[in-house]
mmCIF file of C-alpha atoms and ligand atoms in Angstrom:
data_model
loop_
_atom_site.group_PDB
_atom_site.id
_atom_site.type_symbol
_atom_site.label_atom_id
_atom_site.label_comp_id
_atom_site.label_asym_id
_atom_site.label_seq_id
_atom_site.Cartn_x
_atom_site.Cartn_y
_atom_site.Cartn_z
ATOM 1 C CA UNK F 1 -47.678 -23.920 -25.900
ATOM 2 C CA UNK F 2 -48.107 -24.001 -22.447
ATOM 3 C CA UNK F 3 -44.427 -25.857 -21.840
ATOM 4 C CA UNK F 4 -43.161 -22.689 -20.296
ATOM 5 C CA UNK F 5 -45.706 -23.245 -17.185
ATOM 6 C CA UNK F 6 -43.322 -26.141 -15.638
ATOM 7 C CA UNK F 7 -40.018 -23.741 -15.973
ATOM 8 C CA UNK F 8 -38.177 -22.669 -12.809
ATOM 9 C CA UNK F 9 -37.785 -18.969 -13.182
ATOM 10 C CA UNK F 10 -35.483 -16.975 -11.328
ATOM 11 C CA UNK F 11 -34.207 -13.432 -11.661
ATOM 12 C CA UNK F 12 -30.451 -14.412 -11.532
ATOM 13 C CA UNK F 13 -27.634 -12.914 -9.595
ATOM 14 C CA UNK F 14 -25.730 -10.373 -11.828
ATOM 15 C CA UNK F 15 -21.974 -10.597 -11.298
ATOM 16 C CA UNK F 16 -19.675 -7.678 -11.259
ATOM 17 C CA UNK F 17 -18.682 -6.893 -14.938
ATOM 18 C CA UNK F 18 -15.241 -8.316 -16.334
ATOM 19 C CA UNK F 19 -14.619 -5.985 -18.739
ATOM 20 C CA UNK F 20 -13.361 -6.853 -21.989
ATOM 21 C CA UNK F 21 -11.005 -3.889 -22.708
ATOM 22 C CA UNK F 22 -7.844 -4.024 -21.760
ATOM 23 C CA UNK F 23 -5.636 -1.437 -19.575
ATOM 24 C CA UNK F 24 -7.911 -0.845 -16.987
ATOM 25 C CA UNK F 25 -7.590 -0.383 -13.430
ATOM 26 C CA UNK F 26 -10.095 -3.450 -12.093
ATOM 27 C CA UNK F 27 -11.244 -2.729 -8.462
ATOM 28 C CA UNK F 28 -14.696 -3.793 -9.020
ATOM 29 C CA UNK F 29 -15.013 -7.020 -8.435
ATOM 30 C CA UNK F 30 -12.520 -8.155 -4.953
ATOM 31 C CA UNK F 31 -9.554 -10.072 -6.678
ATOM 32 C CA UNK F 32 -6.358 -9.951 -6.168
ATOM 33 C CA UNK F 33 -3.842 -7.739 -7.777
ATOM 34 C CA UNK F 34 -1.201 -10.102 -7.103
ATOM 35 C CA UNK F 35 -0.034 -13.388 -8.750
ATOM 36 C CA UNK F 36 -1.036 -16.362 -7.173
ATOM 37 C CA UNK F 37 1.503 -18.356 -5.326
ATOM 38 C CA UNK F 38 5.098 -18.711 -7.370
ATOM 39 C CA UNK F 39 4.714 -22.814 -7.305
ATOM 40 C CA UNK F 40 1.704 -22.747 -9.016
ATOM 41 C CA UNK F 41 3.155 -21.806 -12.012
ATOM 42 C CA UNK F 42 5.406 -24.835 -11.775
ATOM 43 C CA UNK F 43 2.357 -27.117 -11.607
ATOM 44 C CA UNK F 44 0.845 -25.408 -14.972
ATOM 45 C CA UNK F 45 4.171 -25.576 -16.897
ATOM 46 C CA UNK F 46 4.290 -29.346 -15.764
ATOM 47 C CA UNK F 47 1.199 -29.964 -16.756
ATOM 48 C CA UNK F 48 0.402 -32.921 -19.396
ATOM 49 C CA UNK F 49 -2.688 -32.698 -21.691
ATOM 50 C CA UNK F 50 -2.412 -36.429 -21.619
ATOM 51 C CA UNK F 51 -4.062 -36.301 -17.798
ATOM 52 C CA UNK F 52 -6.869 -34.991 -19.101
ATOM 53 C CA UNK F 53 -8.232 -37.959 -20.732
ATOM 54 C CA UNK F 54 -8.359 -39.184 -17.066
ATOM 55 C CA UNK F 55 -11.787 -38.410 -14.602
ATOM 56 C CA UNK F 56 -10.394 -36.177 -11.736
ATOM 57 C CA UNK F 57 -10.267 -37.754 -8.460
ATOM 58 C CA UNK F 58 -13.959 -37.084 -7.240
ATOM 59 C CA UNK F 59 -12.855 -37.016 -3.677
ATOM 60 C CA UNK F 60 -10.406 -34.116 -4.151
ATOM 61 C CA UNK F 61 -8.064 -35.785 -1.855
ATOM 62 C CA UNK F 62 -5.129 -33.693 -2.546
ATOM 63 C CA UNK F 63 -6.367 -30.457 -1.830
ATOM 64 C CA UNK F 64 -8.831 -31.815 0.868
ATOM 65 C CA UNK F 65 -5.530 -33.287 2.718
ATOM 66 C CA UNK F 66 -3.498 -29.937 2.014
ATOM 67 C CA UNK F 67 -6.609 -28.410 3.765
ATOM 68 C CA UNK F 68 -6.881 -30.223 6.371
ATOM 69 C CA UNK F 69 -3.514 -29.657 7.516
ATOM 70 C CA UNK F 70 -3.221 -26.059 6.828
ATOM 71 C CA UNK F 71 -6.412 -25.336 9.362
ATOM 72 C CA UNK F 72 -5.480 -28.219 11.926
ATOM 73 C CA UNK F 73 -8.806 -29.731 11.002
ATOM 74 C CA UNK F 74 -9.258 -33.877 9.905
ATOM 75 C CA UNK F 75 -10.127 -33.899 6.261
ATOM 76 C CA UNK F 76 -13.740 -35.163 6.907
ATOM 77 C CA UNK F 77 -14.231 -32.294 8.243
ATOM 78 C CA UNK F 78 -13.420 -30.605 5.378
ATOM 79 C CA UNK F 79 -15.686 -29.824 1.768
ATOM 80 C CA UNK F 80 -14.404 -28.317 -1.534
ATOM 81 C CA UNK F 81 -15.860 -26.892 -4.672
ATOM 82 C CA UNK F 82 -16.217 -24.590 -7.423
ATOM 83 C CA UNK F 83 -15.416 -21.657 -5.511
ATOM 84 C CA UNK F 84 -17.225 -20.605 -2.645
ATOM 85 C CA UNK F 85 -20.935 -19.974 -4.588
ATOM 86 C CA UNK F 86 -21.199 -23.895 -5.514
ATOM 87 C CA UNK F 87 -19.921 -24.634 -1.764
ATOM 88 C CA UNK F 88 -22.536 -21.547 -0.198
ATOM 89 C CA UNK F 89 -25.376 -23.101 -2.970
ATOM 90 C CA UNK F 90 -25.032 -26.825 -2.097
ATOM 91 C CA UNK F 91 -25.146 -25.911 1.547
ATOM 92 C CA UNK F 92 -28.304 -24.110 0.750
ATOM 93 C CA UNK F 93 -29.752 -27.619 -0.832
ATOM 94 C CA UNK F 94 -28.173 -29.461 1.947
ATOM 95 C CA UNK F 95 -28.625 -27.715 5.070
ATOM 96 C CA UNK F 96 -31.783 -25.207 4.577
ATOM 97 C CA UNK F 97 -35.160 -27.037 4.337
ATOM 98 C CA UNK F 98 -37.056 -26.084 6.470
ATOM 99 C CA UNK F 99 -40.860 -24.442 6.794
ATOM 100 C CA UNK F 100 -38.928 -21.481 9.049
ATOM 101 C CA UNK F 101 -36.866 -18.837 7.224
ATOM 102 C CA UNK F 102 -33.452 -18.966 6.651
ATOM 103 C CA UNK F 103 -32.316 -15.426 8.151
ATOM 104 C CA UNK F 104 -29.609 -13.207 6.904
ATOM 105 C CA UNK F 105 -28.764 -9.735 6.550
ATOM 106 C CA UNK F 106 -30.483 -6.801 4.523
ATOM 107 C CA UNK F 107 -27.589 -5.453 2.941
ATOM 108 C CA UNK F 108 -24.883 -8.397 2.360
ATOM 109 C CA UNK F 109 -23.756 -10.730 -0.377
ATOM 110 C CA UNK F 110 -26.410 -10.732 -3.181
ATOM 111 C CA UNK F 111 -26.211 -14.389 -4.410
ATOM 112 C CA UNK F 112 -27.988 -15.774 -0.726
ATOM 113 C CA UNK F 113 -31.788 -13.865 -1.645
ATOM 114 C CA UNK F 114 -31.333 -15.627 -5.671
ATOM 115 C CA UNK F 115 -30.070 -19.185 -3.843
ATOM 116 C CA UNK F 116 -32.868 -19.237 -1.994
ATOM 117 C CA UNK F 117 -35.112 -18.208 -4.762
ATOM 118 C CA UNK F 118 -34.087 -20.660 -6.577
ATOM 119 C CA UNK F 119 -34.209 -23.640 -4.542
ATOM 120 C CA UNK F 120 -37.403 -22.064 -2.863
ATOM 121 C CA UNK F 121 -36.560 -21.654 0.385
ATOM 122 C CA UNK F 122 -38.158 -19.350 2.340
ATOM 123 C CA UNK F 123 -35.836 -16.322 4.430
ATOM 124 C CA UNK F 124 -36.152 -12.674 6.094
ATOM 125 C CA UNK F 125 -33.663 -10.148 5.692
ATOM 126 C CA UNK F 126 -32.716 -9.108 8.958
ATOM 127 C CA UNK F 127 -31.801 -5.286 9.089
ATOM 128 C CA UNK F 128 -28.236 -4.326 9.887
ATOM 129 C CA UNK F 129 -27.961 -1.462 12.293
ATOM 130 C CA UNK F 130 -27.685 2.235 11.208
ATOM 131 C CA UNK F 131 -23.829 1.890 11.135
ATOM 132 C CA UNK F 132 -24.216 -1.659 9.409
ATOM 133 C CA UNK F 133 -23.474 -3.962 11.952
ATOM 134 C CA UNK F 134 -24.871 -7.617 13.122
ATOM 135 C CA UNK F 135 -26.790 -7.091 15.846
ATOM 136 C CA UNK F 136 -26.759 -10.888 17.732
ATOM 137 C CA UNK F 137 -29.817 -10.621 19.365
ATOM 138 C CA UNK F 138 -32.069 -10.187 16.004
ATOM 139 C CA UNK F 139 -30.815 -13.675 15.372
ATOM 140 C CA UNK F 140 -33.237 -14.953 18.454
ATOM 141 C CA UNK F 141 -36.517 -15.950 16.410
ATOM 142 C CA UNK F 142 -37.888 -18.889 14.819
ATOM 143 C CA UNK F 143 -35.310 -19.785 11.498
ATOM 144 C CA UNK F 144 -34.784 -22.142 9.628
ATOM 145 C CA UNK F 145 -31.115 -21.446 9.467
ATOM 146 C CA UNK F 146 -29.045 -18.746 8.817
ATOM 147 C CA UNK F 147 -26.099 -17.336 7.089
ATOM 148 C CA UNK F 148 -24.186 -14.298 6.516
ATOM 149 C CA UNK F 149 -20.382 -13.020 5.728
ATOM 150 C CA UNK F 150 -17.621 -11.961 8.084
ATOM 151 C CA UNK F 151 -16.253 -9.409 7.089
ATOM 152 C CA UNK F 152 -19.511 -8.393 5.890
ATOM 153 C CA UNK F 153 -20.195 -7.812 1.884
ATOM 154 C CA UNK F 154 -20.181 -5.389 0.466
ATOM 155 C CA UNK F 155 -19.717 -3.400 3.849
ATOM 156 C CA UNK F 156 -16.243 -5.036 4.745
ATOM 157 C CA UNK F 157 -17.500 -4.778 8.558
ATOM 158 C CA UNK F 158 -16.252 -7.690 10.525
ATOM 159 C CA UNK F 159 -17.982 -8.899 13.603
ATOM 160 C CA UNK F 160 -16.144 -10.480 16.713
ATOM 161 C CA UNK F 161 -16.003 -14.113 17.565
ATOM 162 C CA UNK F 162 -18.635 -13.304 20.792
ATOM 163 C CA UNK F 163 -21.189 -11.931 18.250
ATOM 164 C CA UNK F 164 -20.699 -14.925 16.327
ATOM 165 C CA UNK F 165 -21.103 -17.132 19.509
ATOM 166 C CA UNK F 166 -24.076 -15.180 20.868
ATOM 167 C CA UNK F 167 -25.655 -16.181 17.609
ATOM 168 C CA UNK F 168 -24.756 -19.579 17.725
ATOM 169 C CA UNK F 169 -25.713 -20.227 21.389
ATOM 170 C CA UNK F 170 -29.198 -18.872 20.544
ATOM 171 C CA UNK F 171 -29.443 -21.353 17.361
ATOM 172 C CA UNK F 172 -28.514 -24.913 18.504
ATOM 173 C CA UNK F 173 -31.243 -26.428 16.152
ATOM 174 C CA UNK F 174 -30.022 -24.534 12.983
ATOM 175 C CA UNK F 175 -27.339 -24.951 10.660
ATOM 176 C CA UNK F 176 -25.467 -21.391 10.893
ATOM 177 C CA UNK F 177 -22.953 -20.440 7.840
ATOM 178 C CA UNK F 178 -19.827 -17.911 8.065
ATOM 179 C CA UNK F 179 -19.114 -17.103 4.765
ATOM 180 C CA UNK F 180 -15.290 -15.727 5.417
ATOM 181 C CA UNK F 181 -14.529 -15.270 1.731
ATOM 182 C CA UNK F 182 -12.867 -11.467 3.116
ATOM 183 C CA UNK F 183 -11.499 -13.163 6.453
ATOM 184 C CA UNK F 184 -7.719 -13.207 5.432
ATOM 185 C CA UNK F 185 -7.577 -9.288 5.380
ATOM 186 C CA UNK F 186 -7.139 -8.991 9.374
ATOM 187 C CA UNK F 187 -10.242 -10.646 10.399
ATOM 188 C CA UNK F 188 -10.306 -13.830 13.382
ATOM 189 C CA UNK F 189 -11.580 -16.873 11.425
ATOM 190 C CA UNK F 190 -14.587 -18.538 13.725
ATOM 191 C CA UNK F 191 -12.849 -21.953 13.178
ATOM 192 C CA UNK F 192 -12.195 -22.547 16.277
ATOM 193 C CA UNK F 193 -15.799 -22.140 17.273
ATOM 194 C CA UNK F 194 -16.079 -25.645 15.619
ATOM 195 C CA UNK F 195 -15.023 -27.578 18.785
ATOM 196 C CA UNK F 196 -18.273 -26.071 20.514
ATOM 197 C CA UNK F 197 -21.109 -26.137 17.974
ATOM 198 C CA UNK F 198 -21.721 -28.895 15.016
ATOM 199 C CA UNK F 199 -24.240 -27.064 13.574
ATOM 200 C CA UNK F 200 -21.193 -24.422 11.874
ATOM 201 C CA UNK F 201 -20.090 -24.424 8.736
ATOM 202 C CA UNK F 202 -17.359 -21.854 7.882
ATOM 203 C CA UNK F 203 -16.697 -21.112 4.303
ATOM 204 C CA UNK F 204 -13.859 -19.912 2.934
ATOM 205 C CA UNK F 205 -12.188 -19.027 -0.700
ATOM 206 C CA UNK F 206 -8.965 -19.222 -2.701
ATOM 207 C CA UNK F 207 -10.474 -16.072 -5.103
ATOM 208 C CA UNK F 208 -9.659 -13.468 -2.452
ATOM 209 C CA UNK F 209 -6.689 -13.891 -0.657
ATOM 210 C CA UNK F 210 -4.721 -16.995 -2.721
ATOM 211 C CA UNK F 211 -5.450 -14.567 -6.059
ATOM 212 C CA UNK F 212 -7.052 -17.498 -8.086
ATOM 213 C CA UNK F 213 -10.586 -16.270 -8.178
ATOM 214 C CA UNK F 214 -10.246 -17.820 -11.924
ATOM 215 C CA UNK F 215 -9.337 -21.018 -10.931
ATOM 216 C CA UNK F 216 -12.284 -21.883 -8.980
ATOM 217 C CA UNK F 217 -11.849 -23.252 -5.331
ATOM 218 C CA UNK F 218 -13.753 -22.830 -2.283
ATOM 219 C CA UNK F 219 -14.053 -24.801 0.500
ATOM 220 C CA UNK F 220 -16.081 -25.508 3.811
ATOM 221 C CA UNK F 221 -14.990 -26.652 6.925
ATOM 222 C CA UNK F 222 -17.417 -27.985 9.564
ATOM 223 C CA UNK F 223 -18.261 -30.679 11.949
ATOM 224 C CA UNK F 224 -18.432 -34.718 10.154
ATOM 225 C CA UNK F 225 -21.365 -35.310 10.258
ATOM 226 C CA UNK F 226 -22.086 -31.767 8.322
ATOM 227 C CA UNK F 227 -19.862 -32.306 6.123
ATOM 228 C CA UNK F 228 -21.038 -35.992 5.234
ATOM 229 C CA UNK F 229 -24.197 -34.326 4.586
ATOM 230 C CA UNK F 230 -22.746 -32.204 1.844
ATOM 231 C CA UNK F 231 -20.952 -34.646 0.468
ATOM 232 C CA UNK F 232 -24.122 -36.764 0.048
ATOM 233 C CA UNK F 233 -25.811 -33.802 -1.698
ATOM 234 C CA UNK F 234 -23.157 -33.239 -3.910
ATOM 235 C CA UNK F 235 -22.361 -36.306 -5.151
ATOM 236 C CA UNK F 236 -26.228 -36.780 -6.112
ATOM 237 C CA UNK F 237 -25.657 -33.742 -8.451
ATOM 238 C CA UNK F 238 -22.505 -33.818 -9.905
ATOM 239 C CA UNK F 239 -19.304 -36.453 -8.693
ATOM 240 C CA UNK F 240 -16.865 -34.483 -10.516
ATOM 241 C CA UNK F 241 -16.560 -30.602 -9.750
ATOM 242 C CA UNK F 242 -12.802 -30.050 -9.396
ATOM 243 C CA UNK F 243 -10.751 -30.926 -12.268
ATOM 244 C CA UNK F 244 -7.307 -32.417 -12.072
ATOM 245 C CA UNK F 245 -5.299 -29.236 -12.799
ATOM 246 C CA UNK F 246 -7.443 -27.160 -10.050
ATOM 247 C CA UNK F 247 -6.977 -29.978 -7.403
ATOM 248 C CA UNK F 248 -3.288 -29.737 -7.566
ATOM 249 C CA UNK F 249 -2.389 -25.917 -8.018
ATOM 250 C CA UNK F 250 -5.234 -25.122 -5.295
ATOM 251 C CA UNK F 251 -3.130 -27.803 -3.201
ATOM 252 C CA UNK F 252 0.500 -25.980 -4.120
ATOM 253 C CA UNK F 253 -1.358 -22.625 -3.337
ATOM 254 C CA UNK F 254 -2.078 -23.588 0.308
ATOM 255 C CA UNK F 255 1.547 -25.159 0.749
ATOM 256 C CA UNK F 256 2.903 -21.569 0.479
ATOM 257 C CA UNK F 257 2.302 -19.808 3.832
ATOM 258 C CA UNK F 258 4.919 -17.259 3.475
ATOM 259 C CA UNK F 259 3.834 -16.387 0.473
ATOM 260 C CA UNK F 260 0.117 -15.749 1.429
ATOM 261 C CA UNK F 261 1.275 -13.883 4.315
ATOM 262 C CA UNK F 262 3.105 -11.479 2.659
ATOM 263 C CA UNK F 263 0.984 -10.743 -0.189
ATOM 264 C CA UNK F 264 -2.200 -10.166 2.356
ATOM 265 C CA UNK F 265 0.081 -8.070 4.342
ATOM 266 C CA UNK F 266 0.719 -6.229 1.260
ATOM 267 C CA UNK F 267 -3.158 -5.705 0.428
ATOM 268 C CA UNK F 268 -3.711 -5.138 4.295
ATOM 269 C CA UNK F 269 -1.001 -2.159 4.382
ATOM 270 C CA UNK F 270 -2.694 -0.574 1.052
ATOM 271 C CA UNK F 271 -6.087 -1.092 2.572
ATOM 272 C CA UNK F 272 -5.004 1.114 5.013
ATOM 273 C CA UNK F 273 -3.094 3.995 3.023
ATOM 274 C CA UNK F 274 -6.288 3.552 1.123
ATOM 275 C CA UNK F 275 -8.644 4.705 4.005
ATOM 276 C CA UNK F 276 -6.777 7.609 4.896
ATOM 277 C CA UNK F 277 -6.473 9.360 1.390
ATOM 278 C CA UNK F 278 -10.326 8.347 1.336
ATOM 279 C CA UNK F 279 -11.060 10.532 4.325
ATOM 280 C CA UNK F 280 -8.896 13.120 3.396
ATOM 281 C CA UNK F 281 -11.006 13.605 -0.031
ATOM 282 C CA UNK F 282 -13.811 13.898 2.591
ATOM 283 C CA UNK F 283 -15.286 10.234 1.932
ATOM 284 C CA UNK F 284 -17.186 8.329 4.998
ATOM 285 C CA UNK F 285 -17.351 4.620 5.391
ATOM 286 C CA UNK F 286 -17.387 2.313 7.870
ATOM 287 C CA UNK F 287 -14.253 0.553 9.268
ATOM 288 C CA UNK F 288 -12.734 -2.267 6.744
ATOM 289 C CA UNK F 289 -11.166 -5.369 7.298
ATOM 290 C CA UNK F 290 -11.674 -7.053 3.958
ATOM 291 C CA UNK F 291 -9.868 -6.144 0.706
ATOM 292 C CA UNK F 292 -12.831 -3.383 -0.222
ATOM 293 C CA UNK F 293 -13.891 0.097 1.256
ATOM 294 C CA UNK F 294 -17.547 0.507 1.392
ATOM 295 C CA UNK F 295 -17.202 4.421 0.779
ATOM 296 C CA UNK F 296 -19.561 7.058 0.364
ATOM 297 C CA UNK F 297 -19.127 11.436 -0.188
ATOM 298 C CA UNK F 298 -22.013 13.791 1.349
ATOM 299 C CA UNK F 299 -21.431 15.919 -1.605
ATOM 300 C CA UNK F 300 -20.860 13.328 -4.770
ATOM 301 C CA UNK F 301 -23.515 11.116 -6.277
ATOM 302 C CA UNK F 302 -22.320 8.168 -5.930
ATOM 303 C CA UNK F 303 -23.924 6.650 -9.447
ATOM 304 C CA UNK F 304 -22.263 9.876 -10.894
ATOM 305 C CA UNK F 305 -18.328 8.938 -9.283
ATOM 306 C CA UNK F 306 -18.880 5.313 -10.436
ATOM 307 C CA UNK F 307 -19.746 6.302 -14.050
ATOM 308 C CA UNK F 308 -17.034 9.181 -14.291
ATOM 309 C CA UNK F 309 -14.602 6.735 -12.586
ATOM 310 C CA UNK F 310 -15.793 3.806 -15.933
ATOM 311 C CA UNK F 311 -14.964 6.694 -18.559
ATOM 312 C CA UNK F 312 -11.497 6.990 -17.459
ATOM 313 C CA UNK F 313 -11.441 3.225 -17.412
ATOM 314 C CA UNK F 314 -11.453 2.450 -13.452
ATOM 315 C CA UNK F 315 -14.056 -0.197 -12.476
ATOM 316 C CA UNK F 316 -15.364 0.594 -8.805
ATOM 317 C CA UNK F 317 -18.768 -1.700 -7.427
ATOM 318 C CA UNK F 318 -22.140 0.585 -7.532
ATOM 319 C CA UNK F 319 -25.739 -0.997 -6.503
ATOM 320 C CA UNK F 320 -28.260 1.343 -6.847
ATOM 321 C CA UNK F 321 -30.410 -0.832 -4.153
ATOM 322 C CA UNK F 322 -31.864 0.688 -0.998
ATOM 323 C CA UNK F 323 -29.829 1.502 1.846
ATOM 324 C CA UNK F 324 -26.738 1.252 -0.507
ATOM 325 C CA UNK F 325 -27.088 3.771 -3.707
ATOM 326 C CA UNK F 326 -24.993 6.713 -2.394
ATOM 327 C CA UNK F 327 -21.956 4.000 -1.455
ATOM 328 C CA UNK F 328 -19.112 2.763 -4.028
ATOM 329 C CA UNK F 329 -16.931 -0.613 -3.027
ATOM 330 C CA UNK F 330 -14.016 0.180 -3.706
ATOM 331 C CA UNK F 331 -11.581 -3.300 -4.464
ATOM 332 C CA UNK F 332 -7.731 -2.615 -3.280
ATOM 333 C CA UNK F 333 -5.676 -3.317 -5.690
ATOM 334 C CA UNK F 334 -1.670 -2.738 -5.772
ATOM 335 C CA UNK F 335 -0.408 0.973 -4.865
ATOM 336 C CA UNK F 336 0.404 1.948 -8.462
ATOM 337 C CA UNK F 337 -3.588 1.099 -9.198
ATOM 338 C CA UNK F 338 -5.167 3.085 -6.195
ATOM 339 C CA UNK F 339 -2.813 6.187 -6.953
ATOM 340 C CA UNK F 340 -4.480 6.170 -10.408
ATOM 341 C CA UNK F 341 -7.607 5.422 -8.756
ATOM 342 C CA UNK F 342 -7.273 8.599 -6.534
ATOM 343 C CA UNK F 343 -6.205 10.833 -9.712
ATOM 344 C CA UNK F 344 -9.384 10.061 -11.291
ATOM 345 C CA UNK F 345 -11.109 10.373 -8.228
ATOM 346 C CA UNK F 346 -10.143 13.731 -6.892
ATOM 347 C CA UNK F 347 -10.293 15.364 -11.025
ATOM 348 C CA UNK F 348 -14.081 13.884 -10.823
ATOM 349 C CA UNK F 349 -14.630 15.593 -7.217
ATOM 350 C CA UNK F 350 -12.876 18.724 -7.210
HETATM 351 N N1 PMP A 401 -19.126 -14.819 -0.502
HETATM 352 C C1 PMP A 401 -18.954 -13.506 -0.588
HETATM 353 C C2 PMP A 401 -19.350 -12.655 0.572
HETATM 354 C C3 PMP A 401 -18.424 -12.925 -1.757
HETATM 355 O O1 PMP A 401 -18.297 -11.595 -1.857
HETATM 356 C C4 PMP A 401 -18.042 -13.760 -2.819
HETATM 357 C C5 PMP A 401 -17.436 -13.166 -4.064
HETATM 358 N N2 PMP A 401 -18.355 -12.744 -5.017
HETATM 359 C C6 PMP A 401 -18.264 -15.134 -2.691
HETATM 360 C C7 PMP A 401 -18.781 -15.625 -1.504
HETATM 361 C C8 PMP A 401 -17.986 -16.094 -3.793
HETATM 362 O O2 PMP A 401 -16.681 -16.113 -4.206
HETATM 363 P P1 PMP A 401 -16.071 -17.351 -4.998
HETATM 364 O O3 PMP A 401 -17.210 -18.133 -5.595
HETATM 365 O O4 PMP A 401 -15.193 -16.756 -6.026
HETATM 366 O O5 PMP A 401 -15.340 -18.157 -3.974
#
């Protein structure tokens, strides 16, 4: 009986709950309160069931190539996959192997600590500051790579292009990941950083900003040679990871600039109206430029807002984790859900 010796364990990452009620107001978990991009609708009513007898193309050439154009990048330069946690975990495999830590921040995205678990690499959490920045500078040690999001998660705190660069410039012999999944909200994408330093890989997703966090698609965008070195990894696990009717709607979705311009305009304008009320109600949190507020009250629990909030059927983010327990992230969803959000909130306050 001693089979359960050889198992890999791993305390898993716990995803934000979907919940399966209906009419609530969902602001827990970053999508997008908008439809995805009109066309794409086009592709799924032209769909034929018939294709899917056929093996998807495992190059994903079609959304690659739309890619490629849309960032004014060659498309071996750039990686797709089944959102942006299979691109973020096969970069782990890929890219972090060393003896040295892979560094990232204390409080950030909560999948990096259970990747590494799980494909035991060793890391160190590298404090943000009091007010939850990067500080560049704690980046100068011995790593074995690093990674963290800009905007931050679940902070929404984005950095600027020189603290990225300070951090690359003191890391030219490790492979250094920008995970931009919130970078669409007002934030300056690192891309062009990519001329300068091979060892980047930017990641980016279609859940946030191109609303189809259901569909599946992230993607990576780095030097060749890193991203031949994903590809290698990836197609010794699995060949086929995006399936025909994801490789074309992703590629429509991409197509339609105006579209994704307006609707993240849209989110960026709420965002905004969003922080205001926030502070008028006497909440704190720190400057946002993703689609979430990382707010907290010096007078309200914030386990007891998030649980008042659930009764009346609004879904807010709570992690009662060091550092974070007295914060709520707060997802922006369309104007009619925040003013519903901010009924609830100021009944459960006043
Ligand atoms: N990175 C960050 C910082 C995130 O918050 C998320 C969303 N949970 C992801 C990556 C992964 O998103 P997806 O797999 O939907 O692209």
């Amino acid at each position: 009986m001693n089979w359960e010796n050889n198992v890999r364990r791993v305390v898993p990452y716990t995803p934000g709950e979907q919940p399966k009620i209906m009419d609530v107001v969902k602001l827990n978990t970053n999508e997008n309160p908008y439809p995805p991009a009109p066309n794409v609708q086009k592709i799924l009513d032209d769909f034929s069931t018939d294709e899917m007898r056929l093996y998807p193309d495992p190059t994903a050439q079609i959304l690659i190539d739309a890619l490629a154009e849309r960032y004014h990048v060659k498309p071996s330069q750039v990686f797709v996959g089944v959102g942006s946690d299979d691109v973020i975990s096969m970069a782990f495999m890929t890219f972090f192997n060393s003896d040295k830590p892979v560094l990232f921040p204390d409080v950030t995205y909560s999948f990096y600590d259970v990747w590494a678990e799980v494909y035991r690499i060793p890391y160190q959490t590298i404090p943000l500051t009091e007010d939850f920045r990067i500080n560049p500078d704690d980046y100068n040690r011995e790593n074995g790579g690093i990674i963290f999001p800009n905007p931050n998660a679940p902070t929404g705190v984005l950095e600027s292009l020189e603290t990225i660069e300070k951090i690359l410039q003191a890391n030219p012999d490790s492979v250094v990941i920008v995970d931009e999944a919130y970078i669409d909200f007002g934030g300056e994408s690192c891309l062009s950083l990519l001329e300068k330093y091979e060892n980047l890989l930017v990641v980016q997703t279609f859940s946030k900003s191109r609303s189809m966090a259901g569909m599946r698609i992230g993607f990576a965008i780095g030097s060749e040679k890193m991203i031949k070195y994903l590809n290698d990894v990836k197609f010794s696990v699995n060949s086929y990871t995006m399936n025909r009717i994801t490789l074309v709607c992703g590629a429509e979705a991409v197509r339609d600039e105006a579209y994704f311009q307006e609707t993240t305009q849209k989110i960026i304008s709420t965002r905004e109206a969003t922080k205001q009320k926030l502070s008028e109600l006497g909440f704190v949190f720190p400057d946002s430029k993703s689609n979430f507020i990382f707010a907290s009250h010096p007078e309200h629990d914030a386990g007891m807002i998030f649980e008042e909030l659930k009764k009346r059927r609004i879904f807010v983010r709570y992690w009662n984790k060091p550092r974070i327990s007295q914060h709520l992230r707060i997802t922006i969803g369309t104007d009619e859900e925040m003013n519903k959000f901010f009924t609830a909130l100021q009944e459960i306050i006043k």
